[in-house]
Coordinates of C-alpha atoms in Angstrom, one line a residue:
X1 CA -5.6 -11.6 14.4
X2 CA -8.9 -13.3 13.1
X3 CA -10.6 -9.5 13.7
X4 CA -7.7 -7.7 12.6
X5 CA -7.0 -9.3 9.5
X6 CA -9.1 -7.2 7.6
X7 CA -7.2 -3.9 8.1
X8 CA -3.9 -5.2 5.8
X9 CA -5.9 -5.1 3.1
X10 CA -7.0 -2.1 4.1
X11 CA -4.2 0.2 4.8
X12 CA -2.8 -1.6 1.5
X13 CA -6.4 0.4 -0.6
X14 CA -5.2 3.5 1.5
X15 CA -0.8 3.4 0.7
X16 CA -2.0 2.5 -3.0
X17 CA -4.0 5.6 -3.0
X18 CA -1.0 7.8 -1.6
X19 CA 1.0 5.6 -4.1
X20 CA -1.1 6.9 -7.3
X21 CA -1.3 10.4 -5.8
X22 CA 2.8 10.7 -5.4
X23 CA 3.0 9.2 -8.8
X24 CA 0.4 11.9 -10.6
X25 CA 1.8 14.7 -8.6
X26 CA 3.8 17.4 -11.1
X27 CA 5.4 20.7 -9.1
X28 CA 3.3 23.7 -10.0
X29 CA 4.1 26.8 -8.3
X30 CA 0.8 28.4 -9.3
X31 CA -1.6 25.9 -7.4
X32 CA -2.4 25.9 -3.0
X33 CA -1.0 22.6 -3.2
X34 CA 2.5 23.8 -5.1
X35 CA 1.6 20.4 -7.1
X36 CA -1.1 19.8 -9.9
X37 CA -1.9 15.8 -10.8
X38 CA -1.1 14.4 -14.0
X39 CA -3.1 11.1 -14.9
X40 CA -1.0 8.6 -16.8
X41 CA -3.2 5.7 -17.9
X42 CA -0.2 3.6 -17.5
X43 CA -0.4 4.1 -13.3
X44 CA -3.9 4.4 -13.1
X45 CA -3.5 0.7 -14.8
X46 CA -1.0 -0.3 -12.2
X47 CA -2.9 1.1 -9.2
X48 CA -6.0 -0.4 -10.4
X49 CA -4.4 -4.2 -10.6
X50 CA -2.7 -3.6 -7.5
X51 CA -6.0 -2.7 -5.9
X52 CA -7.6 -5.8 -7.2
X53 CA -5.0 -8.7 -6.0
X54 CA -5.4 -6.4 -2.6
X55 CA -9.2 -6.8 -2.7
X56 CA -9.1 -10.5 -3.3
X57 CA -6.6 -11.1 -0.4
X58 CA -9.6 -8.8 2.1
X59 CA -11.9 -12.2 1.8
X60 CA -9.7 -14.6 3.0
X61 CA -11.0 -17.1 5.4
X62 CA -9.0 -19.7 6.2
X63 CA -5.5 -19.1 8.6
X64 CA -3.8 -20.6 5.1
X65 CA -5.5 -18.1 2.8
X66 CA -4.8 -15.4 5.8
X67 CA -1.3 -16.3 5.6
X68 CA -0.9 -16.2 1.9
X69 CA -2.8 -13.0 1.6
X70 CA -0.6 -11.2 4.4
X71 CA 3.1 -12.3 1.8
X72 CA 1.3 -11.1 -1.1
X73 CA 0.1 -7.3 1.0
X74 CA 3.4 -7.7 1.7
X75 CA 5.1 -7.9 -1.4
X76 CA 2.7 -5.0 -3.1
X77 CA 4.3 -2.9 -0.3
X78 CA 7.7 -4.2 -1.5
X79 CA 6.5 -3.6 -5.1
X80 CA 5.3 -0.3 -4.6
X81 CA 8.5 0.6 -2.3
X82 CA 11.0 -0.8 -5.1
X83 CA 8.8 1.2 -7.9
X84 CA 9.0 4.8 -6.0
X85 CA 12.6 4.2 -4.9
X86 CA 13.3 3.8 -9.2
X87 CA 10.6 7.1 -10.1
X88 CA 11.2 10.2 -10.1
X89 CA 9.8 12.1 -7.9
X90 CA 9.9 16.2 -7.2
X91 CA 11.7 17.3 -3.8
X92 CA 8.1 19.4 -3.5
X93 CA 6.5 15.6 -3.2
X94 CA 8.8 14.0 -0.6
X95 CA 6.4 14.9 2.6
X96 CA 3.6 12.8 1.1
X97 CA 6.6 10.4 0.6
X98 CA 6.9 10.2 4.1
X99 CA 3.3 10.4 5.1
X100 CA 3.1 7.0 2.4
X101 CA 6.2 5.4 3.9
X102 CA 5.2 6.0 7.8
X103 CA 1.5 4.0 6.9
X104 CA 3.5 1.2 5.0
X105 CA 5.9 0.8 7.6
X106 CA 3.0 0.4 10.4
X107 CA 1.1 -2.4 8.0
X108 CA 4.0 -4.0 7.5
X109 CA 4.4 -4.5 11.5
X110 CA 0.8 -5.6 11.3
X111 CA 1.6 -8.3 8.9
X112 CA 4.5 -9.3 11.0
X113 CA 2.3 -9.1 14.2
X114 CA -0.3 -11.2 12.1
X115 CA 2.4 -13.7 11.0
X116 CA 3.2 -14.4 13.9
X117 CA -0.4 -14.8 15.5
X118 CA -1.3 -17.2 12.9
X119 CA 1.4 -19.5 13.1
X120 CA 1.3 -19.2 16.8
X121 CA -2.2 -21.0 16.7
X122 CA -1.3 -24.0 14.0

């Protein structure tokens, strides 16, 4: 897990950036996309303090700091999950929904899978 670590934080930079897309998308029929974004300064706030408290958990050193940093990835997923389940969001939206959802749910078994490596080793 020691070499591994690294990519929580990682996927969690990538799902916040799928986060403030789905969040900024609006339906346009007229675009390729069928979508056109709409920056709020209100997410781009949210994204951007989420992206920090990620970035600080990325230099974690000790299996301690580890640990804590793998709850708190976890609970911006949980955060994030929680905040798109309460949006509203356009049905034209939902496959980057899923593309979001399907990269959460494989960090998530990484921080389970790291969990469980790091207390394996106290």
């Amino acid at each position: 897990m020691q070499k591994l670590y690294v990519f929580v934080p990682l996927l969690n930079i990538v799902g916040e950036f799928f986060f403030l897309l789905i969040l900024t998308f609006v339906p346009d029929a007229l675009t390729s996309l069928g979508a056109e974004l709409h920056w709020q300064v209100g997410t781009l706030q949210l994204v951007a303090v989420l992206g920090v408290i990620v970035c600080l958990t990325f230099f974690a050193k000790s299996r301690r700091l580890k640990k804590a940093g793998l709850v708190v990835n976890a609970g911006i997923i949980t955060f994030m999950s929680v905040f798109l389940w309460r949006s509203t969001i356009a049905p034209t939206i939902n496959e980057y929904v899923w593309l979001w959802s399907l990269l959460m749910i494989f960090n998530l078994g990484l921080i389970g899978w790291g969990w469980i490596q790091l207390s394996h080793h106290e």
